[in-house]
């Protein structure tokens, strides 16, 4: 493996705090997402990343449709 390849694969870390008021809602939503992906053992972090990417794609598609 080339040294620059290793740098390109460095993992980014995002830390998120959940307010006490949103904790129950967050975990309920996470449970729904896990069932939707048909994998109750999926880790929360990759599921959250995937969900954010999917949401951004939907927003981008809607924006592109509005331009037409």
Coordinates of C-alpha atoms in Angstrom, one line a residue:
X1 CA 0.0 0.0 0.0
X2 CA 1.3 3.5 -0.9
X3 CA 1.6 6.0 1.9
X4 CA -0.8 8.4 0.3
X5 CA -3.4 5.7 0.0
X6 CA -3.3 5.3 3.7
X7 CA -3.9 9.0 4.3
X8 CA -6.9 9.0 2.0
X9 CA -8.5 6.3 4.1
X10 CA -8.1 8.1 7.4
X11 CA -11.4 8.0 9.2
X12 CA -13.2 11.2 10.2
X13 CA -14.9 11.3 13.5
X14 CA -17.9 13.4 14.3
X15 CA -19.1 13.7 17.9
X16 CA -22.8 14.4 18.5
X17 CA -24.5 15.3 21.7
X18 CA -28.1 14.4 22.2
X19 CA -30.1 16.7 24.5
X20 CA -32.1 15.0 27.2
X21 CA -35.3 16.2 25.5
X22 CA -34.3 14.4 22.3
X23 CA -32.8 11.2 23.7
X24 CA -35.9 9.1 23.7
X25 CA -36.9 10.4 20.2
X26 CA -33.4 9.7 18.9
X27 CA -33.3 6.1 20.1
X28 CA -36.8 5.4 18.8
X29 CA -35.8 6.8 15.4
X30 CA -32.6 4.7 15.4
X31 CA -34.7 1.6 16.2
X32 CA -37.0 2.4 13.2
X33 CA -33.9 2.8 10.9
X34 CA -32.4 -0.5 12.1
X35 CA -35.7 -2.3 11.3
X36 CA -35.9 -0.5 7.9
X37 CA -32.5 -1.7 7.0
X38 CA -33.5 -5.2 8.2
X39 CA -30.4 -5.5 10.3
X40 CA -31.1 -5.1 14.1
X41 CA -27.4 -5.5 14.8
X42 CA -26.1 -2.7 12.5
X43 CA -23.9 -0.2 14.4
X44 CA -25.4 3.2 14.9
X45 CA -22.5 5.2 13.4
X46 CA -22.6 3.6 9.9
X47 CA -26.4 3.7 9.9
X48 CA -26.4 7.4 10.8
X49 CA -23.8 8.2 8.1
X50 CA -25.8 6.3 5.5
X51 CA -29.0 8.0 6.5
X52 CA -27.5 11.5 6.3
X53 CA -26.1 10.7 2.8
X54 CA -29.5 9.4 1.6
X55 CA -31.3 12.4 3.0
X56 CA -28.8 14.8 1.2
X57 CA -29.3 12.9 -2.0
X58 CA -33.1 13.3 -1.7
X59 CA -32.7 17.0 -1.1
X60 CA -30.4 17.4 -4.1
X61 CA -32.8 15.5 -6.3
X62 CA -35.7 17.7 -5.2
X63 CA -33.7 20.8 -5.8
X64 CA -32.8 19.6 -9.3
X65 CA -36.4 18.9 -10.1
X66 CA -37.4 22.4 -9.0
X67 CA -34.9 23.9 -11.4
X68 CA -36.5 22.2 -14.4

